[in-house]
Each structure stands twice: as C-alpha cells, then as structure tokens.
GROMACS .gro file of C-alpha atoms in nm:
model
   78
    1MET     CA    1  19.271  -3.458  -5.544
    2ARG     CA    2  19.279  -3.364  -5.169
    3THR     CA    3  19.606  -3.534  -5.150
    4ILE     CA    4  19.755  -3.319  -5.424
    5ALA     CA    5  19.621  -2.999  -5.250
    6ARG     CA    6  19.744  -3.098  -4.917
    7TRP     CA    7  20.101  -3.162  -5.064
    8LEU     CA    8  20.096  -2.823  -5.244
    9ASN     CA    9  20.001  -2.645  -4.920
   10ARG     CA   10  20.289  -2.803  -4.740
   11LEU     CA   11  20.529  -2.720  -5.005
   12LEU     CA   12  20.404  -2.362  -5.020
   13PHE     CA   13  20.456  -2.347  -4.651
   14VAL     CA   14  20.809  -2.473  -4.664
   15VAL     CA   15  20.900  -2.237  -4.947
   16VAL     CA   16  20.749  -1.943  -4.741
   17LEU     CA   17  20.938  -2.054  -4.425
   18PHE     CA   18  21.272  -2.078  -4.612
   19LEU     CA   19  21.223  -1.738  -4.764
   20ALA     CA   20  21.142  -1.576  -4.434
   21ALA     CA   21  21.448  -1.739  -4.278
   22GLY     CA   22  21.664  -1.602  -4.548
   23ILE     CA   23  21.521  -1.248  -4.524
   24ILE     CA   24  21.576  -1.255  -4.143
   25GLY     CA   25  21.922  -1.397  -4.187
   26LEU     CA   26  22.021  -1.122  -4.444
   27GLY     CA   27  21.871  -0.857  -4.191
   28PHE     CA   28  22.101  -0.991  -3.918
   29TYR     CA   29  22.406  -0.998  -4.143
   30ALA     CA   30  22.333  -0.646  -4.264
   31ALA     CA   31  22.291  -0.514  -3.907
   32SER     CA   32  22.607  -0.688  -3.779
   33HIS     CA   33  22.806  -0.523  -4.062
   34THR     CA   34  22.677  -0.175  -4.039
   35ASP     CA   35  23.013  -0.005  -4.017
   36GLN     CA   36  23.163  -0.209  -4.290
   37VAL     CA   37  23.160  -0.163  -4.667
   38PHE     CA   38  23.027  -0.470  -4.855
   39GLU     CA   39  23.303  -0.692  -4.986
   40GLY     CA   40  23.376  -0.622  -5.374
   41VAL     CA   41  23.314  -0.255  -5.359
   42THR     CA   42  23.537  -0.038  -5.539
   43VAL     CA   43  23.547   0.358  -5.577
   44ALA     CA   44  23.712   0.470  -5.907
   45GLY     CA   45  23.913   0.134  -5.911
   46VAL     CA   46  24.018   0.176  -5.531
   47PRO     CA   47  23.900  -0.147  -5.345
   48ILE     CA   48  23.730  -0.066  -5.024
   49GLY     CA   49  23.518  -0.369  -4.957
   50GLY     CA   50  23.539  -0.499  -4.593
   51LEU     CA   51  23.683  -0.175  -4.462
   52SER     CA   52  23.505   0.041  -4.201
   53GLU     CA   53  23.359   0.365  -4.334
   54ALA     CA   54  23.638   0.564  -4.181
   55ALA     CA   55  23.912   0.345  -4.337
   56ALA     CA   56  23.749   0.333  -4.670
   57ARG     CA   57  23.730   0.719  -4.675
   58GLN     CA   58  24.079   0.738  -4.568
   59ARG     CA   59  24.205   0.514  -4.846
   60VAL     CA   60  24.013   0.687  -5.121
   61ASP     CA   61  24.139   1.032  -4.975
   62GLU     CA   62  24.498   0.894  -4.995
   63ARG     CA   63  24.450   0.771  -5.350
   64PHE     CA   64  24.305   1.108  -5.479
   65ARG     CA   65  24.503   1.349  -5.268
   66ASP     CA   66  24.716   1.466  -5.568
   67TYR     CA   67  24.383   1.576  -5.735
   68ALA     CA   68  24.263   1.791  -5.432
   69GLY     CA   69  24.244   2.152  -5.546
   70ALA     CA   70  24.323   2.073  -5.907
   71GLN     CA   71  24.162   2.290  -6.169
   72LEU     CA   72  23.900   2.119  -6.378
   73THR     CA   73  23.801   2.248  -6.718
   74LEU     CA   74  23.475   2.130  -6.876
   75VAL     CA   75  23.417   2.165  -7.247
   76HIS     CA   76  23.099   2.130  -7.430
   77ASP     CA   77  23.067   2.104  -7.806
   78ASP     CA   78  22.749   2.276  -7.957
   0.00000   0.00000   0.00000
C-alpha cells in the first residue's frame, strides 16, 4: 500500500511539474509576441494573424476604406 501511495505522489508531482512548465512556457510565448496578432485571427474575413497591431489595423482599414462615411440604415420590424 505504501508503494502505491509513493508512486501516486511521484506521478502527481510529475504532472504538476509539467503543467507548471507549460504555463510558464505559454507566458514567455505571449510576452514575446505582445505586438503580434495570434495566428489564424480574422476580422470580417480579413486575415490578420501574425501581423503587428499597426499592420493589422492598416490591412483592415484598407479593406473597408470604401465603407468609411457610408450611410447605414437600420430597420426594425415590430
């Protein structure tokens, strides 16, 4: 019985160690990519993943430039 308890304690320690390492690794990854949009992100169909914030803003602005200042009419049926 003591052998099983000791084995479970070691297993729990290893699992917690791997989880902590993963969380720390994700933190370093996020910190090193603070100015970049995560891969796979799109805005209204415009892919902006991997771009800097400024480049992403420029790409979205260019895509929707024709709509700037356009009139928008909202209709609600009662």
